[in-house]
Amino acid sequence: MKISKNILTAMALAATFAFVSCSNEDEIPGSGEGKLGFAFVLNNGTASAANARTENSNLTIENGFIQIKELELEVEGKNDLGTFEKEIEIKFRDIKKVTFNDFDESVDFFINIEAGEYKEIKLELDLIDYRNEPSIYIEGTYASQSGAAIPVVFEFYGDDIDFEVEIEAKDGGYFSIDARNNPLALFEINAVNWFRGVSDSEFENANRTNGAILIKRDSNREIYSKVTRNIKEFADIEIELRR
């Protein structure tokens, strides 16, 4: 099932773009002289942060990852030959595991793309389980009523959730991608909203595995259903490029 989503976020996805250089030419998928970079960080919805706390509970999200099989792009732009619209499929030679961490101006990965002026890029990330790890993974800590810090782990196995974002130029214009201009797309992930509607009492009464609250298809199923439903319910987010 294709789910139109912002990348693992919730209510609002912030995107920041800066022009950066790409020093490592190895293992960059795609084709063309241009390069587009992607970075992913956790955010509490108001400021960049590695930790994010849910609004109505004692759960703090600390880290996580997704695993990407391929990227599907629909692009609209112009070059020396005129305007164009095309679909691009980019497959990674190895499954791309993208972790969420503090933003330190590093880039999680680049793709090669045809040089030109772009008006819009629609990007779909196809996720997949790999090496016995889930396609979506989140770690956090729940502060229980007794004062104990209980690890929380959410795992989603399967490839039936794909995420889509739209990247658009500011004020309906164009943004450049070429050998010198390598835009970096920073996705700030408000993953705490996955847990909206999960009460403190549900965390208090959740089953524990080796001392942790493990949330997956066959463990703490009611919480798992709520979290999975939240992922699937959020609408598309349009991202505005800043030049």
Coordinates of N, CA and C in Angstrom, one line a residue:
M1 N 0.9 -1.2 0.0 CA 0.0 0.0 0.0 C 0.9 1.2 0.0
K2 N 0.7 2.1 -0.9 CA 1.4 3.4 -1.0 C 0.8 4.4 -0.2
I3 N 1.5 4.9 0.8 CA 1.0 5.9 1.7 C 1.7 7.2 1.4
S4 N 0.9 8.3 1.1 CA 1.5 9.6 0.9 C 1.8 10.2 2.2
K5 N 3.1 10.4 2.5 CA 3.5 10.9 3.8 C 4.6 11.9 3.7
N6 N 4.8 12.7 4.7 CA 6.1 13.3 5.0 C 7.0 12.3 5.7
I7 N 8.3 12.4 5.6 CA 9.1 11.3 6.0 C 9.1 11.1 7.5
L8 N 8.3 10.2 7.9 CA 8.3 9.8 9.3 C 7.9 10.9 10.3
T9 N 7.4 12.0 9.8 CA 7.1 13.1 10.7 C 5.6 13.1 11.1
A10 N 5.3 14.2 11.8 CA 3.9 14.2 12.2 C 3.3 15.5 11.7
M11 N 3.0 16.5 12.6 CA 2.2 17.6 12.2 C 2.9 18.6 11.3
A12 N 4.2 18.8 11.4 CA 4.8 19.8 10.6 C 6.3 19.3 10.3
L13 N 6.6 19.3 9.0 CA 8.0 18.9 8.6 C 8.7 20.2 8.2
A14 N 9.8 20.5 8.9 CA 10.6 21.7 8.5 C 11.7 21.2 7.6
A15 N 12.0 22.0 6.6 CA 13.1 21.7 5.7 C 14.0 22.9 5.5
T16 N 15.3 22.6 5.6 CA 16.3 23.7 5.5 C 17.2 23.2 4.4
F17 N 17.6 24.1 3.5 CA 18.4 23.8 2.4 C 19.7 24.7 2.4
A18 N 20.8 24.1 2.3 CA 22.0 24.9 2.2 C 22.8 24.3 1.0
F19 N 23.7 25.1 0.4 CA 24.5 24.6 -0.7 C 25.8 24.1 -0.2
V20 N 26.0 22.8 -0.4 CA 27.2 22.2 0.2 C 28.0 21.5 -0.9
S21 N 29.2 21.2 -0.5 CA 30.1 20.5 -1.5 C 30.0 19.0 -1.2
C22 N 30.2 18.2 -2.2 CA 30.2 16.8 -2.1 C 31.6 16.3 -2.4
S23 N 32.3 15.8 -1.3 CA 33.7 15.4 -1.5 C 33.8 14.0 -1.9
N24 N 32.9 13.1 -1.5 CA 33.0 11.7 -1.8 C 32.2 11.4 -3.0
E25 N 32.9 11.0 -4.1 CA 32.2 10.7 -5.4 C 31.8 9.3 -5.5
D26 N 32.2 8.5 -4.5 CA 32.0 7.0 -4.6 C 30.6 6.7 -4.2
E27 N 30.0 5.7 -4.8 CA 28.8 5.1 -4.4 C 27.6 6.0 -4.5
I28 N 27.6 7.0 -5.3 CA 26.5 7.9 -5.4 C 25.6 7.4 -6.5
P29 N 24.4 7.0 -6.2 CA 23.5 6.5 -7.2 C 22.9 7.6 -8.1
G30 N 22.3 7.1 -9.2 CA 21.6 8.1 -10.1 C 22.6 8.5 -11.2
S31 N 22.2 9.4 -12.0 CA 23.0 9.9 -13.1 C 22.8 11.4 -13.4
G32 N 23.9 12.0 -13.9 CA 23.8 13.4 -14.2 C 24.9 14.2 -13.4
E33 N 25.1 15.4 -13.8 CA 26.2 16.3 -13.1 C 25.7 16.9 -11.8
G34 N 24.4 17.0 -11.6 CA 23.9 17.6 -10.4 C 23.9 16.6 -9.2
K35 N 23.9 17.1 -8.0 CA 23.8 16.3 -6.8 C 22.8 16.9 -5.8
L36 N 22.0 16.1 -5.2 CA 21.0 16.5 -4.2 C 21.2 15.7 -3.0
G37 N 21.4 16.4 -1.8 CA 21.7 15.7 -0.6 C 20.5 15.6 0.3
F38 N 20.5 14.6 1.2 CA 19.4 14.4 2.2 C 20.0 14.2 3.6
A39 N 19.5 14.9 4.6 CA 19.9 14.6 6.0 C 18.6 14.5 6.8
F40 N 18.6 13.7 7.9 CA 17.5 13.4 8.7 C 17.8 13.6 10.1
V41 N 17.0 14.4 10.9 CA 17.2 14.6 12.3 C 15.9 14.5 13.0
L42 N 16.0 14.2 14.3 CA 14.8 14.2 15.1 C 14.5 15.6 15.6
N43 N 13.3 16.0 15.7 CA 12.9 17.4 16.1 C 11.6 17.3 17.0
N44 N 11.6 18.3 17.9 CA 10.4 18.3 18.8 C 9.3 19.2 18.2
G45 N 9.5 19.7 17.0 CA 8.4 20.5 16.4 C 8.7 22.0 16.5
T46 N 9.6 22.4 17.3 CA 9.9 23.8 17.5 C 11.3 24.1 17.3
A47 N 12.2 23.2 17.6 CA 13.6 23.5 17.4 C 14.4 22.2 17.2
S48 N 15.5 22.2 16.5 CA 16.2 21.0 16.2 C 16.7 20.4 17.6
A49 N 16.5 19.1 17.7 CA 16.9 18.4 18.9 C 17.0 16.9 18.7
A50 N 17.9 16.3 19.4 CA 18.0 14.8 19.2 C 16.9 14.1 20.0
N51 N 16.4 14.7 21.0 CA 15.4 14.1 21.8 C 14.1 14.9 21.6
A52 N 13.0 14.2 21.6 CA 11.7 14.9 21.5 C 10.7 14.2 22.4
R53 N 9.9 15.0 23.1 CA 9.0 14.4 24.1 C 7.6 14.6 23.6
T54 N 6.8 13.5 23.8 CA 5.4 13.5 23.4 C 4.7 14.5 24.3
E55 N 3.6 15.1 23.7 CA 2.9 16.2 24.4 C 2.2 15.8 25.7
N56 N 1.6 14.6 25.7 CA 0.8 14.2 26.8 C 1.3 12.9 27.5
S57 N 2.6 12.6 27.4 CA 3.1 11.5 28.1 C 4.5 11.7 28.6
N58 N 5.1 10.7 29.2 CA 6.5 10.8 29.7 C 7.4 10.0 28.8
L59 N 7.1 9.9 27.5 CA 7.9 9.3 26.5 C 8.8 10.3 25.8
T60 N 10.1 9.9 25.8 CA 11.1 10.7 25.0 C 11.6 9.9 23.9
I61 N 11.6 10.4 22.7 CA 12.2 9.7 21.5 C 13.6 10.2 21.4
E62 N 14.5 9.2 21.2 CA 15.9 9.5 21.2 C 16.7 9.2 19.9
N63 N 16.3 8.1 19.2 CA 17.0 7.8 17.9 C 16.2 6.8 17.1
G64 N 16.6 6.5 16.0 CA 15.9 5.6 15.1 C 16.5 5.5 13.7
F65 N 15.9 4.8 12.8 CA 16.3 4.7 11.5 C 15.2 4.2 10.6
I66 N 15.4 4.4 9.3 CA 14.6 3.8 8.2 C 15.6 3.1 7.3
Q67 N 15.1 2.1 6.5 CA 15.9 1.4 5.5 C 15.2 1.6 4.1
I68 N 16.0 2.2 3.2 CA 15.4 2.6 1.9 C 15.9 1.6 0.8
K69 N 15.0 1.1 0.1 CA 15.3 0.2 -1.1 C 15.6 1.0 -2.3
E70 N 14.7 2.0 -2.6 CA 14.9 2.8 -3.8 C 14.2 4.1 -3.6
L71 N 14.5 5.0 -4.5 CA 13.8 6.3 -4.6 C 13.1 6.5 -5.9
E72 N 11.9 7.0 -5.9 CA 11.2 7.3 -7.1 C 10.9 8.8 -7.1
L73 N 11.4 9.4 -8.2 CA 11.2 10.9 -8.3 C 10.4 11.2 -9.5
E74 N 9.5 12.2 -9.3 CA 8.9 12.9 -10.4 C 9.3 14.3 -10.4
V75 N 10.0 14.7 -11.5 CA 10.6 16.1 -11.5 C 10.0 16.9 -12.6
E76 N 10.0 18.2 -12.4 CA 9.6 19.2 -13.3 C 10.5 20.4 -13.3
G77 N 11.1 20.7 -14.5 CA 12.1 21.8 -14.5 C 12.4 22.2 -15.9
K78 N 13.5 22.8 -16.1 CA 13.9 23.3 -17.4 C 15.5 23.3 -17.5
N79 N 16.0 23.2 -18.7 CA 17.4 23.2 -19.0 C 17.6 23.9 -20.4
D80 N 18.8 23.7 -20.9 CA 19.1 24.4 -22.2 C 18.2 23.9 -23.3
L81 N 17.6 22.7 -23.2 CA 16.8 22.2 -24.2 C 15.3 22.5 -24.1
G82 N 15.0 23.2 -23.0 CA 13.6 23.6 -22.7 C 13.1 23.0 -21.4
T83 N 11.7 23.0 -21.3 CA 11.1 22.5 -20.1 C 11.0 21.0 -20.2
F84 N 10.9 20.3 -19.0 CA 10.8 18.8 -19.0 C 10.0 18.4 -17.8
E85 N 9.4 17.2 -17.9 CA 8.8 16.5 -16.8 C 9.2 15.0 -17.0
K86 N 9.7 14.4 -16.0 CA 10.1 13.0 -16.1 C 10.1 12.3 -14.8
E87 N 10.1 11.0 -14.9 CA 10.1 10.1 -13.7 C 11.5 9.4 -13.7
I88 N 12.1 9.4 -12.5 CA 13.4 8.8 -12.3 C 13.3 7.8 -11.2
E89 N 13.9 6.6 -11.4 CA 14.0 5.6 -10.4 C 15.4 5.4 -10.0
I90 N 15.8 5.5 -8.7 CA 17.1 5.3 -8.3 C 17.2 4.2 -7.3
K91 N 17.9 3.1 -7.6 CA 18.1 2.0 -6.8 C 19.5 2.0 -6.1
F92 N 19.5 1.7 -4.8 CA 20.8 1.7 -4.2 C 21.4 0.3 -4.4
R93 N 22.7 0.3 -4.5 CA 23.4 -1.0 -4.7 C 23.2 -1.9 -3.5
D94 N 23.3 -1.2 -2.3 CA 23.0 -1.9 -1.0 C 21.9 -1.1 -0.4
I95 N 21.0 -1.8 0.4 CA 19.9 -1.1 1.1 C 20.5 0.1 1.9
K96 N 19.9 1.2 1.8 CA 20.4 2.4 2.5 C 19.7 2.6 3.8
K97 N 20.5 2.4 4.9 CA 20.0 2.6 6.2 C 20.3 4.0 6.7
V98 N 19.3 4.8 6.9 CA 19.4 6.2 7.2 C 19.0 6.4 8.7
T99 N 20.0 6.9 9.5 CA 19.7 7.0 10.9 C 19.3 8.5 11.2
F100 N 18.6 8.7 12.3 CA 18.2 10.0 12.8 C 19.1 10.4 13.9
N101 N 19.8 11.5 13.8 CA 20.7 11.9 14.8 C 20.8 13.5 14.9
D102 N 21.7 14.0 15.7 CA 21.9 15.4 15.8 C 22.4 15.9 14.5
F103 N 21.8 17.1 14.1 CA 22.3 17.7 12.9 C 23.6 18.4 13.1
D104 N 24.6 17.9 12.4 CA 26.0 18.5 12.5 C 26.5 19.0 11.1
E105 N 25.5 19.3 10.3 CA 25.8 19.7 8.9 C 26.5 18.6 8.1
S106 N 26.3 17.4 8.5 CA 26.7 16.3 7.7 C 25.5 15.8 6.8
V107 N 25.8 15.1 5.8 CA 24.8 14.6 4.9 C 24.7 13.1 5.0
D108 N 23.5 12.6 5.1 CA 23.2 11.2 5.2 C 23.5 10.5 3.8
F109 N 23.1 11.2 2.7 CA 23.5 10.6 1.4 C 23.2 11.6 0.3
F110 N 23.8 11.5 -0.8 CA 23.6 12.2 -2.0 C 23.0 11.3 -3.1
I111 N 22.3 11.9 -4.0 CA 22.0 11.2 -5.3 C 22.5 12.1 -6.4
N112 N 22.8 11.5 -7.5 CA 23.1 12.2 -8.8 C 21.9 12.5 -9.5
I113 N 21.7 13.7 -10.1 CA 20.6 14.0 -10.8 C 21.0 15.0 -12.0
E114 N 20.2 15.0 -13.0 CA 20.5 15.8 -14.2 C 20.6 17.3 -13.8
A115 N 21.6 18.0 -14.2 CA 21.7 19.4 -13.9 C 20.6 20.2 -14.6
G116 N 20.1 21.2 -13.9 CA 19.0 22.0 -14.5 C 18.4 22.9 -13.4
E117 N 17.4 23.6 -13.9 CA 16.5 24.4 -13.0 C 15.3 23.7 -12.7
Y118 N 15.0 23.4 -11.4 CA 13.9 22.6 -11.0 C 12.8 23.4 -10.3
K119 N 11.6 23.1 -10.7 CA 10.4 23.8 -10.1 C 9.8 22.9 -9.0
E120 N 9.9 21.6 -9.2 CA 9.3 20.7 -8.3 C 9.9 19.3 -8.4
I121 N 10.1 18.7 -7.2 CA 10.6 17.3 -7.2 C 9.7 16.6 -6.2
K122 N 9.0 15.6 -6.7 CA 8.2 14.7 -5.9 C 9.0 13.5 -5.6
L123 N 9.2 13.2 -4.3 CA 10.1 12.1 -3.9 C 9.4 11.1 -3.1
E124 N 9.5 9.8 -3.5 CA 8.9 8.7 -2.8 C 10.1 7.8 -2.3
L125 N 10.1 7.5 -1.1 CA 11.1 6.6 -0.5 C 10.4 5.2 -0.3
D126 N 10.9 4.2 -0.9 CA 10.4 2.9 -0.8 C 11.2 2.1 0.3
L127 N 10.5 1.7 1.4 CA 11.2 1.1 2.5 C 11.2 -0.4 2.4
I128 N 12.1 -1.0 3.2 CA 12.2 -2.5 3.1 C 12.9 -3.0 4.4
D129 N 12.5 -4.1 4.9 CA 13.3 -4.8 5.9 C 14.6 -5.3 5.3
Y130 N 15.7 -5.3 6.2 CA 17.0 -5.8 5.7 C 17.8 -6.3 6.8
R131 N 18.5 -7.4 6.6 CA 19.4 -8.0 7.5 C 18.7 -8.2 8.9
N132 N 17.5 -8.7 8.9 CA 16.8 -9.0 10.1 C 16.4 -7.7 10.9
E133 N 16.5 -6.6 10.2 CA 16.1 -5.3 10.9 C 14.9 -4.8 10.2
P134 N 14.1 -4.0 11.0 CA 12.8 -3.5 10.4 C 13.0 -2.4 9.4
S135 N 12.0 -2.1 8.7 CA 12.1 -1.0 7.7 C 12.0 0.4 8.5
I136 N 11.3 0.4 9.6 CA 11.2 1.6 10.5 C 11.5 1.2 11.9
Y137 N 12.4 2.0 12.5 CA 12.8 1.6 13.9 C 12.9 2.9 14.7
I138 N 12.4 2.9 15.9 CA 12.5 4.1 16.8 C 12.8 3.6 18.2
E139 N 13.7 4.3 18.9 CA 14.1 4.0 20.3 C 13.7 5.2 21.1
G140 N 13.3 5.0 22.4 CA 13.0 6.1 23.3 C 13.1 5.6 24.7
T141 N 12.6 6.4 25.6 CA 12.6 6.1 27.1 C 11.3 6.6 27.7
Y142 N 10.7 5.7 28.4 CA 9.5 6.1 29.1 C 9.8 6.3 30.6
A143 N 9.4 7.5 31.2 CA 9.6 7.8 32.6 C 8.4 7.3 33.3
S144 N 8.5 6.2 34.0 CA 7.3 5.6 34.7 C 6.9 6.3 35.9
Q145 N 5.8 6.1 36.4 CA 5.3 6.7 37.6 C 6.1 6.4 38.8
S146 N 6.8 5.3 38.8 CA 7.7 4.9 39.9 C 9.1 5.6 39.8
G147 N 9.3 6.3 38.7 CA 10.5 7.0 38.5 C 11.6 6.2 37.7
A148 N 11.2 5.0 37.3 CA 12.1 4.2 36.5 C 12.1 4.7 35.1
A149 N 13.3 4.6 34.4 CA 13.5 4.9 33.0 C 13.4 3.6 32.2
I150 N 12.3 3.4 31.5 CA 12.1 2.2 30.8 C 12.3 2.4 29.3
P151 N 13.2 1.6 28.7 CA 13.5 1.7 27.3 C 12.2 1.3 26.5
V152 N 12.0 2.0 25.4 CA 10.8 1.8 24.5 C 11.4 1.6 23.1
V153 N 11.0 0.5 22.4 CA 11.4 0.2 21.1 C 10.2 0.0 20.2
F154 N 10.1 0.7 19.1 CA 9.1 0.5 18.1 C 9.7 -0.1 16.8
E155 N 9.1 -1.2 16.3 CA 9.6 -1.8 15.1 C 8.5 -2.1 14.1
F156 N 8.7 -1.6 12.9 CA 7.7 -1.9 11.8 C 8.4 -2.7 10.7
Y157 N 8.0 -4.0 10.6 CA 8.5 -4.9 9.5 C 7.5 -4.9 8.4
G158 N 8.0 -4.7 7.2 CA 7.1 -4.7 6.0 C 7.5 -3.6 5.0
D159 N 7.0 -3.7 3.8 CA 7.3 -2.7 2.8 C 6.0 -2.1 2.3
D160 N 4.9 -2.1 3.1 CA 3.6 -1.5 2.7 C 3.5 -0.1 3.1
I161 N 4.5 0.5 3.7 CA 4.4 2.0 3.9 C 5.6 2.6 3.2
D162 N 5.2 3.5 2.2 CA 6.2 4.3 1.5 C 5.9 5.8 1.8
F163 N 7.0 6.6 1.9 CA 6.8 8.0 2.2 C 7.0 8.9 1.0
E164 N 6.2 9.9 0.9 CA 6.3 10.9 -0.2 C 6.4 12.3 0.4
V165 N 7.3 13.0 -0.3 CA 7.4 14.5 0.0 C 7.4 15.2 -1.3
E166 N 7.1 16.5 -1.2 CA 7.2 17.4 -2.4 C 8.2 18.5 -2.1
I167 N 9.1 18.7 -2.9 CA 10.1 19.8 -2.8 C 9.8 20.8 -3.9
E168 N 9.5 22.0 -3.5 CA 9.2 23.1 -4.4 C 10.1 24.3 -4.2
A169 N 10.3 25.0 -5.3 CA 11.0 26.2 -5.2 C 10.2 27.3 -4.5
K170 N 10.9 28.3 -3.9 CA 10.2 29.4 -3.2 C 9.5 30.3 -4.2
D171 N 8.3 30.6 -3.8 CA 7.5 31.6 -4.6 C 7.2 31.1 -6.0
G172 N 7.1 29.8 -6.2 CA 6.8 29.3 -7.5 C 7.9 29.4 -8.5
G173 N 9.1 29.7 -8.1 CA 10.2 29.9 -9.0 C 10.9 28.5 -9.3
Y174 N 12.3 28.6 -9.5 CA 13.1 27.5 -9.8 C 14.3 27.5 -8.8
F175 N 14.8 26.3 -8.6 CA 16.1 26.2 -7.8 C 17.1 25.4 -8.7
S176 N 18.3 25.7 -8.5 CA 19.4 25.1 -9.4 C 20.0 23.9 -8.7
I177 N 20.2 22.9 -9.6 CA 21.0 21.7 -9.2 C 22.0 21.5 -10.3
D178 N 23.3 21.6 -10.0 CA 24.3 21.3 -11.0 C 25.6 20.9 -10.3
A179 N 26.7 21.0 -11.0 CA 28.0 20.5 -10.4 C 28.5 21.4 -9.3
R180 N 28.0 22.6 -9.2 CA 28.5 23.5 -8.2 C 27.4 23.7 -7.1
N181 N 26.2 23.7 -7.5 CA 25.1 23.9 -6.5 C 24.5 22.5 -6.1
N182 N 24.8 22.1 -4.9 CA 24.3 20.8 -4.4 C 23.4 21.0 -3.2
P183 N 22.1 21.2 -3.5 CA 21.2 21.5 -2.3 C 21.2 20.3 -1.3
L184 N 21.1 20.7 -0.1 CA 21.0 19.7 1.0 C 19.6 19.8 1.6
A185 N 18.8 18.8 1.6 CA 17.5 18.8 2.1 C 17.5 18.2 3.6
L186 N 17.2 19.1 4.5 CA 17.2 18.6 5.9 C 15.8 18.3 6.3
F187 N 15.5 17.0 6.6 CA 14.2 16.6 7.1 C 14.2 16.5 8.6
E188 N 13.4 17.4 9.3 CA 13.4 17.3 10.7 C 12.2 16.5 11.1
I189 N 12.4 15.4 11.8 CA 11.5 14.3 12.0 C 10.8 14.4 13.3
N190 N 9.5 14.7 13.3 CA 8.7 14.9 14.5 C 8.1 13.5 14.9
A191 N 8.9 12.5 15.2 CA 8.5 11.2 15.4 C 7.6 11.0 16.6
V192 N 7.6 11.9 17.5 CA 6.8 11.7 18.7 C 5.3 11.6 18.4
N193 N 5.0 12.2 17.3 CA 3.5 12.2 17.0 C 3.0 10.9 16.5
W194 N 4.0 10.0 16.2 CA 3.5 8.6 16.0 C 2.8 8.1 17.2
F195 N 3.1 8.5 18.4 CA 2.6 8.0 19.6 C 1.4 8.8 20.2
R196 N 0.8 9.7 19.4 CA -0.3 10.4 19.8 C -1.5 9.4 20.1
G197 N -2.2 9.7 21.2 CA -3.3 8.8 21.5 C -2.9 7.6 22.4
V198 N -1.6 7.4 22.6 CA -1.1 6.3 23.5 C -0.9 7.0 24.9
S199 N -1.7 6.5 25.8 CA -1.7 7.1 27.2 C -0.6 6.6 28.1
D200 N -0.4 7.3 29.1 CA 0.6 6.9 30.1 C 0.2 5.5 30.7
S201 N -1.1 5.3 30.9 CA -1.6 4.1 31.5 C -1.3 2.9 30.6
E202 N -1.3 3.1 29.3 CA -1.0 2.1 28.3 C 0.5 1.7 28.4
F203 N 1.4 2.7 28.6 CA 2.8 2.5 28.8 C 3.0 1.8 30.1
E204 N 2.3 2.2 31.2 CA 2.5 1.6 32.5 C 2.2 0.1 32.5
N205 N 1.1 -0.2 31.7 CA 0.6 -1.6 31.7 C 1.1 -2.4 30.6
A206 N 2.0 -1.9 29.8 CA 2.5 -2.6 28.6 C 3.4 -3.8 29.0
N207 N 3.4 -4.8 28.2 CA 4.2 -6.0 28.4 C 5.7 -5.6 28.2
R208 N 6.6 -6.2 28.9 CA 8.0 -5.8 28.8 C 8.8 -7.1 28.3
T209 N 9.8 -6.8 27.5 CA 10.7 -7.9 27.0 C 12.1 -7.5 27.4
N210 N 12.7 -8.3 28.3 CA 14.0 -8.0 28.8 C 14.1 -6.6 29.4
G211 N 13.0 -6.2 30.1 CA 13.0 -4.9 30.7 C 12.5 -3.7 29.9
A212 N 12.3 -4.0 28.6 CA 11.9 -2.9 27.6 C 10.5 -3.1 27.2
I213 N 9.9 -1.9 26.8 CA 8.6 -2.0 26.2 C 8.8 -2.1 24.7
L214 N 8.6 -3.3 24.2 CA 8.8 -3.6 22.8 C 7.5 -3.6 22.0
I215 N 7.4 -2.7 21.1 CA 6.1 -2.4 20.3 C 6.3 -2.9 18.9
K216 N 5.7 -4.0 18.6 CA 5.8 -4.5 17.2 C 4.5 -5.4 17.0
R217 N 4.5 -6.0 15.8 CA 3.2 -6.7 15.4 C 2.7 -7.7 16.4
D218 N 3.6 -8.4 17.0 CA 3.2 -9.5 18.0 C 3.5 -9.1 19.4
S219 N 3.8 -7.9 19.7 CA 4.1 -7.5 21.1 C 3.4 -6.1 21.3
N220 N 2.6 -6.0 22.4 CA 1.9 -4.8 22.7 C 1.1 -4.3 21.5
R221 N 0.2 -5.2 21.0 CA -0.5 -5.0 19.7 C -1.3 -3.8 19.7
E222 N -2.0 -3.4 20.8 CA -2.9 -2.2 20.7 C -2.1 -1.0 20.5
I223 N -0.9 -0.9 21.2 CA -0.1 0.3 21.0 C 0.5 0.3 19.6
Y224 N 0.9 -0.9 19.1 CA 1.4 -1.0 17.8 C 0.4 -0.5 16.8
S225 N -0.9 -0.9 16.9 CA -1.9 -0.5 16.0 C -2.1 1.0 16.0
K226 N -2.1 1.6 17.2 CA -2.2 3.1 17.2 C -1.1 3.8 16.5
V227 N 0.1 3.3 16.8 CA 1.3 4.0 16.2 C 1.3 3.8 14.7
T228 N 1.1 2.6 14.3 CA 1.0 2.4 12.8 C 0.0 3.2 12.1
R229 N -1.2 3.3 12.8 CA -2.3 4.1 12.2 C -1.9 5.5 12.1
N230 N -1.2 6.0 13.1 CA -0.7 7.4 13.1 C 0.2 7.7 11.9
I231 N 1.1 6.8 11.7 CA 2.0 6.9 10.6 C 1.3 7.0 9.3
K232 N 0.2 6.2 9.1 CA -0.5 6.2 7.9 C -1.5 7.3 7.7
E233 N -1.8 8.1 8.8 CA -2.9 9.1 8.7 C -2.4 10.4 8.3
F234 N -1.1 10.7 8.5 CA -0.7 12.1 8.3 C -0.6 12.4 6.8
A235 N -1.0 13.7 6.4 CA -1.1 14.1 5.1 C 0.3 14.5 4.5
D236 N 0.2 14.7 3.1 CA 1.5 15.2 2.4 C 1.9 16.5 3.0
I237 N 3.2 16.7 2.9 CA 3.8 18.0 3.3 C 4.6 18.5 2.1
E238 N 4.4 19.7 1.7 CA 5.1 20.4 0.6 C 6.3 21.1 1.2
I239 N 7.5 20.9 0.7 CA 8.7 21.5 1.2 C 9.1 22.6 0.3
E240 N 9.5 23.7 0.8 CA 9.9 24.9 0.1 C 11.4 25.0 0.1
L241 N 12.0 25.1 -1.0 CA 13.5 25.2 -1.1 C 13.8 26.7 -0.8
R242 N 14.9 26.9 -0.1 CA 15.4 28.2 0.2 C 16.7 28.4 -0.5
R243 N 16.9 29.4 -1.3 CA 18.1 29.6 -2.0 C 19.0 30.6 -1.3

